[in-house]
Amino acid sequence: MTGVESKTFVEARTLGKQVSTREGVLTLLDDINFSIAAGTSVAILGASGSGKTTLLGLLAGLDMPSSGDVMIDGRRLNDFDEDGRAQLRAELIGFVFQNFQLLFGMTALENVMLPLELAQAPHPRKTAAEILERVGLGERLGHYPNQLSGGEQQRCAIARAFATRPRCLFADEPTGNLDSETGKHIIDLLFELNSEQGTTLVMATHDAQLSRLCERRLRLDAGRLVTPEEIPADG
Amino acid sequence: MADRAQHRNLAFLWFTSWRMLWRDWRGGELGILAIGLVIAVTSITAVGFFTDRIERGLQLQSAELIGADLVITSSRPDVFDHIKDARAQAFSVAITQQFRSVVLGNDRPQLVEVKAVTTDYPLRGVLRVSDTPFGADEATTAIPARGDIWVEARMLQLLDLVVGDKVSLGAADFTIRKVLRYEPDRAGDMFSVAPRVLMNRADVDATDLIGTGALVNYRVLIAGAPGRIGFYRDDLAFSLRQGEQILTVEEGRPELNTALEKARQFLGLAALISVLLAGVAVATVAWRYTNRHLDTSAMLRCLGAAQRTIIQLFVLELLWLALLASTVGCVLGLLTQFVISGLLDQLLLTQLPPPSFRALLLGYATGIVMLVGFALPPLLSLRQVPPLRVLRKDVPVASVSRWFVYVAVVLCMFVLLYWQIGDLKLVSIVLGGITVTLLVLAIAAFGLIVLLNRLRGRVGVAWRFGLANIARRPASSVIQVVAFGLGIMVMLLLSTVRTDLLDEWQHSLPAKAPNHFVINVQPDQVDGITDYFRARGVEGTRLYPMVRARLVEINGKRVRTGDYESERAKHMITREFNLSWAEQMQVDNTLEAGDWWGREDFGTPLLSLESKLAKTLGLKLDDVMSFDVNGTLIDFTLSNLRRVDWDNFNINFFTVVPPGVLEDKPASWVTSVYLDDQQRQQLGELVRSWPNVTLIDVDTIMKRVRGIMERVTLAVEFVFLFTILAGLAVLYAAIQANQDERRFENAVLRTLGAKKHTLMLGLLAEFTTLGALSGLLAGLAATGLAWTLAETVFRFDYRFDPTVALSGIVSGTLIVVIAGMLGTRSVMTHPPIQTLREGAS
């Protein structure tokens, strides 16, 4: 990855998340501290139930921490209400999900147009068509999600994520529902676009091989960052 | 700048919501909701258009009873001064002049009721004539030519004449050209009937009969658009001169008024049930729509949409839908009612007036209000979907308070119902009935589900599947039982109970209701007339005395039309009252306030007043009404109020006084009797024996009132038929509400090795149970509701019928099983692998 800026884009400060259950308080995340420089790629590694998805949700402002803070682009998420965080997401953040999360009533083109329309970007149709072309779905603009294969659905989801040129992309097990061959193509595409747009990438995965593609890796175990906090990308 | 951003935002909302509508539509999301709305609006507008047309048609037909929309009547010719003004306002105008005279034919005199008319008479309805007394009759828009008269068959019989014979009337001779078979306004003019002679008004002068002191009734007949006629009548009320009186359809005849009011109530009830059912269907599908959009909403939050934006988008999307669905519904409603009125034209009225646009307004308003009341409240929970749901499906969504939803639904229902019915009492009773029914159904359904869960271990695998389906979703099962129950209840109310209600209503006009009025009987003829009827097998004939009087003062204050708001009050105080006297109250009257007089009160000027009239005039017990009785002012103290059943055609009076007060005043006696065909043949004797007595054959009026009732019954049956469609929509919507869950469960079960046959049996068991339970409860509820309606609104004695509950169970089971199996067909045919794949994505 070239052109790494030293400026921190995402930062977790003593982040904690607890939920109340019938058996008592359950700690999902405990005392998480790290920072991610703008334009870098980071993998959050961990087994099922280690807290990856919870952490991703907190970092993206989809959920609120029980303790600690998340800073995005120097702004403290705790200072925003839900609508404020939504605005922040619209401006800065893109998502790619394990189960694609395409809206099944809309065509590929309409799915990609949606964030552009919400951000009131100019020429949403043109922009969406261009990026779909870029991910190889130029011929499938009018297809509905159930007419697309799993790989194509994820390409569409990636196109939707990059359509607004977000400063930061959160990906949650982006290849989790795909076969290894298709997964590889998807990951290539994800990193290509990431590189083209200079996006900060935060990816939750349990796939160690996939995590090696990222510049940095953070490992979670039972809700805590394991030491050493950081595993070298080539390690 | 801010303005520009705002405009841009607004444009974004409108365009995006419009696009969302099409996306959702293509995705099959809105189909059911739209169908629900379209059915609602279609049924409401069809009912609205149709009832509106029927009501106006009835109104027009009733207008036949006075031959016009409005009649100004007077005993003085200066009433014709109104003609110029009426013509200036572009109303149709005709004139009639009625007087009694004697016709000489075959050298025999015969008292006749002469009516001289101008071209265009009658303005409403048509004359029917024939060439022989019993030959085929035909409608005509003509009037007798100069030198001709048209006479009633009875006169030909009385004088042994045939068509073509000549008779003399006053100083002129006339040729009998036609037999007059039907005269629309004859019925509305009960107390002026002797054999009719219809002549051209241009011939009146030649008879030399007017101006010799003859009592003449002059009438100006006016017709025009209903609204303008209403204004004109209001204006007239101020310019009426002494002795002039306005006749209108609604106010002229209390018994007809009651019939129209009941017609409106029945039609209103039918419309109301359509509204309720459509509402239930829309509410049911709205919940499903909301549930299916939780993920969309979460995704939109995730992509950065504000809460407000999301709710605005969905509300606007539904608003678009409401507009489109209402348009479709209005068009379908209009077409539907055209088909219906085409089918029923011959049965109903010769010609229905064209549809008015009031129903269109009602259609759009209904579509929007229903969406706001029934669909919007559940939709509000979309606002609160946490964005985290995109990562974790198990994140709970705080749904809108159910109470809020219920209150919104009830409130909207009330608004819609009140708009449709306009009768607060009827709306309250039905809404109350429905609410209680819902509660009872819900509690009973819940109880049974708990019970069923205990039985599960003792039944076969298919029944276990079925019962488990019910028990596993207690809330949803309760909703289904309640929805099914409501639909079945309405259908029962329509099919079984409705027939009972209508039968009772028709029975309120007994088959042997009096069909003849005998009036103008002089005091010394009372015994003779009574004996005459007794000798011919007509029992219990009672004659009533009647003294004409004019109301002058109330509590010492002169009565003026300007002091009253209501048209009816204005009308009642200007007309002449018929004061009667009686020792005992008539058996068909009911005392509502005060006491009936005893022997000690005879000779005291007390007054018994019909209670509705007392209410109209704002009178209470002990008020003093001063009447001008033949030149003498008598102060009567109001001593009691009576309820009078005007439907039965017995002689009844608004005002009755004790004996010993009016006996010295000029009185005539009246009675009403039922005569069969044979007894009617002998009426000539009565006329010959007492030439001054006038006999009115009210069979015609009776037939017309009964005809109106029959037509209304048909209309109500049709309208009810339409609500059954809405009922089926509810069943369909309720089944659809669980479709996704059901499909997924069945896919899992089939993956686990369950055979299609077993799953079918499971569904059968489930729907049989739901249907039977709904049917039983619906049967009981329908009976209860019908009883309430009969007792409190329509005032019939309702007889309980245990077969209603039984037919509830049978029909409930059948309908729910058939509709359920059809509705869940796709569950069985959908490939499980596809269902599972969709579920995963």
CSV table of C-alpha atoms in Angstrom, one decimal, chain B residues 442-822:
chain,number,residue,atom,x,y,z
B,442,ALA,CA,-59.2,-12.4,21.3
B,443,ILE,CA,-59.7,-13.7,24.9
B,444,ALA,CA,-61.5,-16.8,23.7
B,445,ALA,CA,-58.9,-17.5,21.0
B,446,PHE,CA,-56.1,-17.1,23.5
B,447,GLY,CA,-57.8,-19.5,25.9
B,448,LEU,CA,-58.3,-22.1,23.2
B,449,ILE,CA,-54.7,-21.9,22.1
B,450,VAL,CA,-53.5,-22.5,25.6
B,451,LEU,CA,-55.9,-25.5,25.8
B,452,LEU,CA,-54.8,-26.8,22.5
B,453,ASN,CA,-51.2,-26.8,23.5
B,454,ARG,CA,-52.0,-29.3,26.2
B,455,LEU,CA,-53.8,-31.6,23.7
B,456,ARG,CA,-50.8,-31.7,21.4
B,457,GLY,CA,-49.3,-34.9,22.8
B,458,ARG,CA,-52.5,-36.9,22.2
B,459,VAL,CA,-53.0,-36.4,18.5
B,460,GLY,CA,-51.4,-37.7,15.3
B,461,VAL,CA,-48.5,-36.1,13.6
B,462,ALA,CA,-50.5,-34.0,11.1
B,463,TRP,CA,-52.7,-32.6,13.8
B,464,ARG,CA,-49.6,-32.0,15.9
B,465,PHE,CA,-48.1,-30.0,13.1
B,466,GLY,CA,-51.3,-28.0,12.7
B,467,LEU,CA,-51.9,-27.4,16.4
B,468,ALA,CA,-48.2,-26.6,16.9
B,469,ASN,CA,-48.5,-24.0,14.2
B,470,ILE,CA,-51.3,-22.3,16.1
B,471,ALA,CA,-49.7,-22.6,19.5
B,472,ARG,CA,-46.3,-21.5,18.3
B,473,ARG,CA,-47.6,-18.2,17.2
B,474,PRO,CA,-50.1,-17.3,19.9
B,475,ALA,CA,-50.3,-13.6,19.0
B,476,SER,CA,-50.5,-14.2,15.3
B,477,SER,CA,-53.1,-17.0,15.8
B,478,VAL,CA,-55.2,-14.7,18.0
B,479,ILE,CA,-55.1,-12.0,15.3
B,480,GLN,CA,-56.1,-14.6,12.7
B,481,VAL,CA,-59.0,-15.9,14.7
B,482,VAL,CA,-60.1,-12.4,15.4
B,483,ALA,CA,-59.8,-11.4,11.7
B,484,PHE,CA,-61.5,-14.5,10.5
B,485,GLY,CA,-64.1,-14.2,13.2
B,486,LEU,CA,-64.9,-10.6,12.3
B,487,GLY,CA,-65.2,-11.6,8.6
B,488,ILE,CA,-67.5,-14.5,9.4
B,489,MET,CA,-69.5,-12.5,11.8
B,490,VAL,CA,-70.2,-9.9,9.2
B,491,MET,CA,-71.1,-12.6,6.7
B,492,LEU,CA,-73.5,-14.2,9.2
B,493,LEU,CA,-74.9,-10.8,10.0
B,494,LEU,CA,-75.5,-10.4,6.3
B,495,SER,CA,-76.9,-13.8,5.4
B,496,THR,CA,-78.9,-15.0,8.4
B,497,VAL,CA,-79.4,-12.1,10.6
B,498,ARG,CA,-80.0,-9.6,7.9
B,499,THR,CA,-82.9,-11.6,6.5
B,500,ASP,CA,-84.4,-11.6,10.0
B,501,LEU,CA,-83.9,-7.9,10.4
B,502,LEU,CA,-85.4,-7.2,7.0
B,503,ASP,CA,-88.3,-9.6,7.5
B,504,GLU,CA,-89.1,-7.9,10.8
B,505,TRP,CA,-88.9,-4.5,9.1
B,506,GLN,CA,-91.3,-5.6,6.4
B,507,HIS,CA,-93.6,-7.1,9.0
B,508,SER,CA,-93.7,-3.7,10.6
B,509,LEU,CA,-96.0,-2.9,7.7
B,510,PRO,CA,-98.6,-5.6,8.3
B,511,ALA,CA,-100.2,-7.3,5.3
B,512,LYS,CA,-103.7,-6.2,6.4
B,513,ALA,CA,-102.7,-2.7,7.2
B,514,PRO,CA,-105.7,-0.3,6.5
B,515,ASN,CA,-106.0,0.3,2.8
B,516,HIS,CA,-108.9,2.8,2.8
B,517,PHE,CA,-109.5,6.1,4.5
B,518,VAL,CA,-113.0,7.3,5.0
B,519,ILE,CA,-113.2,11.0,5.7
B,520,ASN,CA,-115.7,13.8,5.8
B,521,VAL,CA,-118.1,11.8,7.9
B,522,GLN,CA,-120.6,14.0,9.6
B,523,PRO,CA,-121.4,13.4,13.3
B,524,ASP,CA,-124.8,12.0,12.6
B,525,GLN,CA,-123.3,9.6,10.0
B,526,VAL,CA,-120.8,7.9,12.4
B,527,ASP,CA,-123.2,5.1,13.6
B,528,GLY,CA,-124.4,4.4,10.1
B,529,ILE,CA,-120.9,4.1,8.7
B,530,THR,CA,-119.8,1.9,11.5
B,531,ASP,CA,-122.8,-0.4,11.0
B,532,TYR,CA,-122.1,-0.4,7.2
B,533,PHE,CA,-118.6,-1.8,7.7
B,534,ARG,CA,-119.7,-4.2,10.4
B,535,ALA,CA,-122.4,-5.7,8.1
B,536,ARG,CA,-119.7,-6.4,5.5
B,537,GLY,CA,-117.4,-8.2,7.9
B,538,VAL,CA,-115.0,-5.3,8.6
B,539,GLU,CA,-114.6,-5.5,12.4
B,540,GLY,CA,-113.4,-3.0,15.0
B,541,THR,CA,-113.9,0.1,12.8
B,542,ARG,CA,-113.3,3.1,15.0
B,543,LEU,CA,-114.1,6.6,13.8
B,544,TYR,CA,-112.1,9.5,15.1
B,545,PRO,CA,-113.3,13.1,15.3
B,546,MET,CA,-111.2,15.8,13.8
B,547,VAL,CA,-111.4,19.6,14.1
B,548,ARG,CA,-109.1,21.8,12.0
B,549,ALA,CA,-107.2,24.4,13.9
B,550,ARG,CA,-104.2,26.8,13.4
B,551,LEU,CA,-101.4,27.1,16.0
B,552,VAL,CA,-101.3,30.8,17.0
B,553,GLU,CA,-99.3,31.1,20.2
B,554,ILE,CA,-96.9,29.0,22.3
B,555,ASN,CA,-96.8,30.1,26.0
B,556,GLY,CA,-98.4,33.4,25.1
B,557,LYS,CA,-95.9,34.2,22.4
B,558,ARG,CA,-97.0,34.4,18.8
B,559,VAL,CA,-95.4,31.6,16.7
B,560,ARG,CA,-93.2,32.8,13.8
B,561,THR,CA,-91.3,30.7,11.3
B,562,GLY,CA,-88.3,32.9,11.9
B,563,ASP,CA,-88.1,31.6,15.5
B,564,TYR,CA,-87.3,28.1,14.3
B,565,GLU,CA,-84.1,26.7,12.8
B,566,SER,CA,-85.4,23.4,11.5
B,567,GLU,CA,-87.3,23.2,8.3
B,568,ARG,CA,-89.7,20.7,9.8
B,569,ALA,CA,-90.5,23.0,12.6
B,570,LYS,CA,-91.2,25.9,10.2
B,571,HIS,CA,-93.4,23.6,8.2
B,572,MET,CA,-95.3,22.2,11.1
B,573,ILE,CA,-96.2,25.6,12.6
B,574,THR,CA,-97.6,26.9,9.3
B,575,ARG,CA,-99.8,23.9,8.5
B,576,GLU,CA,-103.2,23.3,9.9
B,577,PHE,CA,-103.5,20.9,12.8
B,578,ASN,CA,-106.2,18.3,13.1
B,579,LEU,CA,-107.2,18.3,16.7
B,580,SER,CA,-108.9,15.0,17.7
B,581,TRP,CA,-110.4,14.0,21.0
B,582,ALA,CA,-110.4,10.7,22.8
B,583,GLU,CA,-111.1,9.2,26.2
B,584,GLN,CA,-108.4,6.6,25.9
B,585,MET,CA,-105.1,6.7,24.2
B,586,GLN,CA,-104.9,4.7,21.0
B,587,VAL,CA,-103.4,1.3,21.6
B,588,ASP,CA,-100.7,1.7,19.1
B,589,ASN,CA,-99.4,4.8,20.8
B,590,THR,CA,-96.9,4.8,23.6
B,591,LEU,CA,-96.9,7.3,26.4
B,592,GLU,CA,-93.5,8.8,26.8
B,593,ALA,CA,-94.0,11.6,29.3
B,594,GLY,CA,-96.8,12.9,31.5
B,595,ASP,CA,-100.1,11.2,32.2
B,596,TRP,CA,-103.1,10.4,30.1
B,597,TRP,CA,-106.2,12.2,31.3
B,598,GLY,CA,-108.9,10.7,33.5
B,599,ARG,CA,-112.7,11.3,33.5
B,600,GLU,CA,-112.2,14.3,35.9
B,601,ASP,CA,-110.2,16.1,33.2
B,602,PHE,CA,-112.9,15.9,30.5
B,603,GLY,CA,-113.8,19.3,29.5
B,604,THR,CA,-110.4,20.7,30.5
B,605,PRO,CA,-108.3,22.0,27.5
B,606,LEU,CA,-105.4,19.6,27.9
B,607,LEU,CA,-103.3,18.4,25.0
B,608,SER,CA,-101.5,15.2,24.1
B,609,LEU,CA,-98.7,15.8,21.6
B,610,GLU,CA,-96.7,13.5,19.4
B,611,SER,CA,-93.3,13.3,21.1
B,612,LYS,CA,-91.1,13.9,17.9
B,613,LEU,CA,-93.2,17.0,17.1
B,614,ALA,CA,-92.8,18.2,20.7
B,615,LYS,CA,-89.0,17.8,20.3
B,616,THR,CA,-89.0,19.6,16.9
B,617,LEU,CA,-90.9,22.5,18.3
B,618,GLY,CA,-89.0,22.5,21.6
B,619,LEU,CA,-92.1,21.9,23.7
B,620,LYS,CA,-92.2,20.3,27.2
B,621,LEU,CA,-95.0,19.3,29.6
B,622,ASP,CA,-97.1,22.2,30.9
B,623,ASP,CA,-96.3,24.4,28.0
B,624,VAL,CA,-99.4,26.2,26.6
B,625,MET,CA,-100.3,25.9,22.9
B,626,SER,CA,-103.0,28.3,21.8
B,627,PHE,CA,-105.0,27.2,18.7
B,628,ASP,CA,-107.4,29.2,16.6
B,629,VAL,CA,-110.3,26.8,16.3
B,630,ASN,CA,-112.9,28.1,14.0
B,631,GLY,CA,-112.3,31.7,15.1
B,632,THR,CA,-112.0,30.9,18.9
B,633,LEU,CA,-108.7,31.0,20.6
B,634,ILE,CA,-108.3,28.0,23.0
B,635,ASP,CA,-105.3,27.6,25.3
B,636,PHE,CA,-104.3,24.0,25.6
B,637,THR,CA,-101.9,22.8,28.3
B,638,LEU,CA,-99.5,20.1,27.3
B,639,SER,CA,-100.2,17.2,29.6
B,640,ASN,CA,-98.5,14.3,27.9
B,641,LEU,CA,-96.3,13.2,25.0
B,642,ARG,CA,-97.0,10.1,22.9
B,643,ARG,CA,-94.8,8.1,20.5
B,644,VAL,CA,-96.7,7.3,17.4
B,645,ASP,CA,-95.9,4.6,14.9
B,646,TRP,CA,-96.6,6.2,11.6
B,647,ASP,CA,-95.7,3.1,9.6
B,648,ASN,CA,-98.9,1.2,10.3
B,649,PHE,CA,-101.3,3.4,8.4
B,650,ASN,CA,-103.8,3.6,11.3
B,651,ILE,CA,-105.4,7.0,11.8
B,652,ASN,CA,-103.2,8.9,14.1
B,653,PHE,CA,-103.0,12.5,15.2
B,654,PHE,CA,-100.2,14.8,16.3
B,655,THR,CA,-102.6,16.5,18.7
B,656,VAL,CA,-105.3,14.9,20.8
B,657,VAL,CA,-107.4,16.6,23.5
B,658,PRO,CA,-109.9,15.2,26.1
B,659,PRO,CA,-113.6,14.9,25.4
B,660,GLY,CA,-115.8,17.8,26.3
B,661,VAL,CA,-113.6,20.6,24.8
B,662,LEU,CA,-114.2,20.6,21.0
B,663,GLU,CA,-117.6,18.9,20.6
B,664,ASP,CA,-119.3,22.2,19.8
B,665,LYS,CA,-116.9,23.0,17.0
B,666,PRO,CA,-117.4,21.9,13.4
B,667,ALA,CA,-115.9,18.4,13.2
B,668,SER,CA,-115.7,15.7,10.7
B,669,TRP,CA,-114.9,12.1,11.4
B,670,VAL,CA,-112.4,9.8,9.9
B,671,THR,CA,-111.4,6.2,10.0
B,672,SER,CA,-109.1,3.7,8.2
B,673,VAL,CA,-110.1,0.2,7.3
B,674,TYR,CA,-108.7,-2.8,5.5
B,675,LEU,CA,-111.0,-4.0,2.7
B,676,ASP,CA,-110.3,-7.1,0.6
B,677,ASP,CA,-111.1,-7.1,-3.1
B,678,GLN,CA,-114.7,-8.3,-2.6
B,679,GLN,CA,-115.5,-5.7,0.0
B,680,ARG,CA,-114.0,-3.1,-2.2
B,681,GLN,CA,-116.4,-3.9,-5.0
B,682,GLN,CA,-119.3,-2.9,-2.7
B,683,LEU,CA,-118.0,0.6,-2.0
B,684,GLY,CA,-120.4,2.1,-4.5
B,685,GLU,CA,-123.2,1.5,-2.0
B,686,LEU,CA,-121.3,3.5,0.6
B,687,VAL,CA,-120.8,6.4,-1.8
B,688,ARG,CA,-124.5,6.3,-2.9
B,689,SER,CA,-125.8,6.2,0.7
B,690,TRP,CA,-123.6,9.0,2.0
B,691,PRO,CA,-122.6,11.1,-1.0
B,692,ASN,CA,-120.7,13.7,1.1
B,693,VAL,CA,-118.4,11.0,2.5
B,694,THR,CA,-115.1,10.8,0.7
B,695,LEU,CA,-113.4,7.5,0.4
B,696,ILE,CA,-109.7,7.2,-0.3
B,697,ASP,CA,-108.2,4.1,-1.7
B,698,VAL,CA,-104.8,4.1,-0.1
B,699,ASP,CA,-103.8,0.8,-1.7
B,700,THR,CA,-101.9,2.8,-4.2
B,701,ILE,CA,-99.9,4.6,-1.5
B,702,MET,CA,-99.4,1.3,0.3
B,703,LYS,CA,-98.1,-0.3,-2.8
B,704,ARG,CA,-95.7,2.5,-3.4
B,705,VAL,CA,-94.4,2.6,0.1
B,706,ARG,CA,-94.0,-1.2,0.1
B,707,GLY,CA,-92.4,-0.9,-3.3
B,708,ILE,CA,-89.9,1.5,-2.0
B,709,MET,CA,-89.2,-0.8,0.9
B,710,GLU,CA,-88.7,-3.8,-1.4
B,711,ARG,CA,-86.3,-1.8,-3.6
B,712,VAL,CA,-84.4,-0.7,-0.6
B,713,THR,CA,-84.2,-4.3,0.6
B,714,LEU,CA,-82.8,-5.3,-2.8
B,715,ALA,CA,-80.3,-2.5,-2.6
B,716,VAL,CA,-79.2,-3.5,0.9
B,717,GLU,CA,-78.8,-7.1,-0.2
B,718,PHE,CA,-76.7,-6.0,-3.1
B,719,VAL,CA,-74.5,-3.7,-1.0
B,720,PHE,CA,-74.1,-6.5,1.6
B,721,LEU,CA,-73.0,-8.8,-1.2
B,722,PHE,CA,-70.3,-6.4,-2.0
B,723,THR,CA,-69.0,-6.4,1.6
B,724,ILE,CA,-68.6,-10.1,1.4
B,725,LEU,CA,-65.8,-9.5,-1.1
B,726,ALA,CA,-64.2,-7.2,1.4
B,727,GLY,CA,-64.6,-10.0,4.0
B,728,LEU,CA,-62.7,-12.4,1.7
B,729,ALA,CA,-60.0,-9.8,1.4
B,730,VAL,CA,-59.5,-9.9,5.1
B,731,LEU,CA,-59.2,-13.7,5.1
B,732,TYR,CA,-56.6,-13.4,2.3
B,733,ALA,CA,-54.7,-10.7,4.0
B,734,ALA,CA,-54.6,-12.6,7.3
B,735,ILE,CA,-53.2,-15.7,5.5
B,736,GLN,CA,-50.7,-13.6,3.6
B,737,ALA,CA,-49.5,-12.0,6.9
B,738,ASN,CA,-47.9,-15.3,7.9
B,739,GLN,CA,-46.9,-16.5,4.5
B,740,ASP,CA,-43.1,-15.9,4.8
B,741,GLU,CA,-42.8,-17.5,8.2
B,742,ARG,CA,-45.0,-20.4,7.0
B,743,ARG,CA,-43.0,-20.9,3.9
B,744,PHE,CA,-39.7,-21.0,5.7
B,745,GLU,CA,-41.0,-23.4,8.3
B,746,ASN,CA,-42.4,-25.7,5.7
B,747,ALA,CA,-39.1,-25.6,3.8
B,748,VAL,CA,-37.2,-26.6,7.0
B,749,LEU,CA,-39.7,-29.4,7.7
B,750,ARG,CA,-39.5,-30.7,4.2
B,751,THR,CA,-35.7,-30.6,4.4
B,752,LEU,CA,-36.0,-32.7,7.6
B,753,GLY,CA,-38.0,-35.3,5.7
B,754,ALA,CA,-41.7,-34.3,6.2
B,755,LYS,CA,-43.8,-35.5,3.3
B,756,LYS,CA,-45.9,-33.0,1.4
B,757,HIS,CA,-49.0,-35.0,2.3
B,758,THR,CA,-48.3,-34.6,6.0
B,759,LEU,CA,-47.7,-30.9,5.7
B,760,MET,CA,-51.0,-30.5,3.8
B,761,LEU,CA,-52.8,-32.4,6.6
B,762,GLY,CA,-51.1,-30.2,9.1
B,763,LEU,CA,-52.3,-27.1,7.3
B,764,LEU,CA,-55.8,-28.6,7.0
B,765,ALA,CA,-55.9,-29.3,10.8
B,766,GLU,CA,-54.7,-25.8,11.5
B,767,PHE,CA,-57.3,-24.0,9.3
B,768,THR,CA,-60.1,-26.3,10.5
B,769,THR,CA,-59.3,-25.4,14.1
B,770,LEU,CA,-59.0,-21.7,13.3
B,771,GLY,CA,-62.1,-21.7,11.2
B,772,ALA,CA,-64.3,-23.6,13.7
B,773,LEU,CA,-63.2,-21.4,16.6
B,774,SER,CA,-63.7,-18.2,14.6
B,775,GLY,CA,-67.1,-19.4,13.3
B,776,LEU,CA,-68.4,-20.3,16.7
B,777,LEU,CA,-67.4,-17.0,18.3
B,778,ALA,CA,-68.6,-15.1,15.2
B,779,GLY,CA,-72.0,-16.8,15.4
B,780,LEU,CA,-72.5,-15.8,19.0
B,781,ALA,CA,-71.2,-12.2,18.3
B,782,ALA,CA,-73.4,-11.8,15.2
B,783,THR,CA,-76.5,-12.8,17.2
B,784,GLY,CA,-75.6,-10.4,20.0
B,785,LEU,CA,-74.9,-7.6,17.5
B,786,ALA,CA,-78.1,-8.2,15.6
B,787,TRP,CA,-80.1,-8.2,18.9
B,788,THR,CA,-78.5,-4.9,19.9
B,789,LEU,CA,-79.3,-3.4,16.5
B,790,ALA,CA,-82.9,-4.7,16.5
B,791,GLU,CA,-83.6,-3.5,20.0
B,792,THR,CA,-82.0,-0.2,20.0
B,793,VAL,CA,-81.8,1.1,16.5
B,794,PHE,CA,-84.4,-0.5,14.4
B,795,ARG,CA,-86.8,-1.3,17.2
B,796,PHE,CA,-87.9,-4.7,16.3
B,797,ASP,CA,-88.3,-7.7,18.6
B,798,TYR,CA,-85.4,-10.0,17.7
B,799,ARG,CA,-85.8,-13.8,18.1
B,800,PHE,CA,-82.8,-15.8,19.0
B,801,ASP,CA,-81.8,-18.5,16.6
B,802,PRO,CA,-79.4,-21.2,17.6
B,803,THR,CA,-78.7,-22.2,14.0
B,804,VAL,CA,-76.8,-18.9,13.6
B,805,ALA,CA,-73.9,-20.2,15.8
B,806,LEU,CA,-74.1,-23.6,14.0
B,807,SER,CA,-74.0,-22.1,10.6
B,808,GLY,CA,-71.1,-19.9,11.9
B,809,ILE,CA,-69.0,-23.0,12.7
B,810,VAL,CA,-69.8,-24.8,9.5
B,811,SER,CA,-69.4,-21.7,7.2
B,812,GLY,CA,-66.3,-20.6,9.2
B,813,THR,CA,-64.6,-23.9,8.9
B,814,LEU,CA,-65.4,-24.2,5.2
B,815,ILE,CA,-64.4,-20.7,4.3
B,816,VAL,CA,-61.2,-20.7,6.3
B,817,VAL,CA,-60.2,-24.1,5.1
B,818,ILE,CA,-60.8,-23.3,1.4
B,819,ALA,CA,-59.4,-19.8,1.6
B,820,GLY,CA,-56.5,-21.0,3.8
B,821,MET,CA,-55.6,-23.9,1.6
B,822,LEU,CA,-55.8,-21.7,-1.5
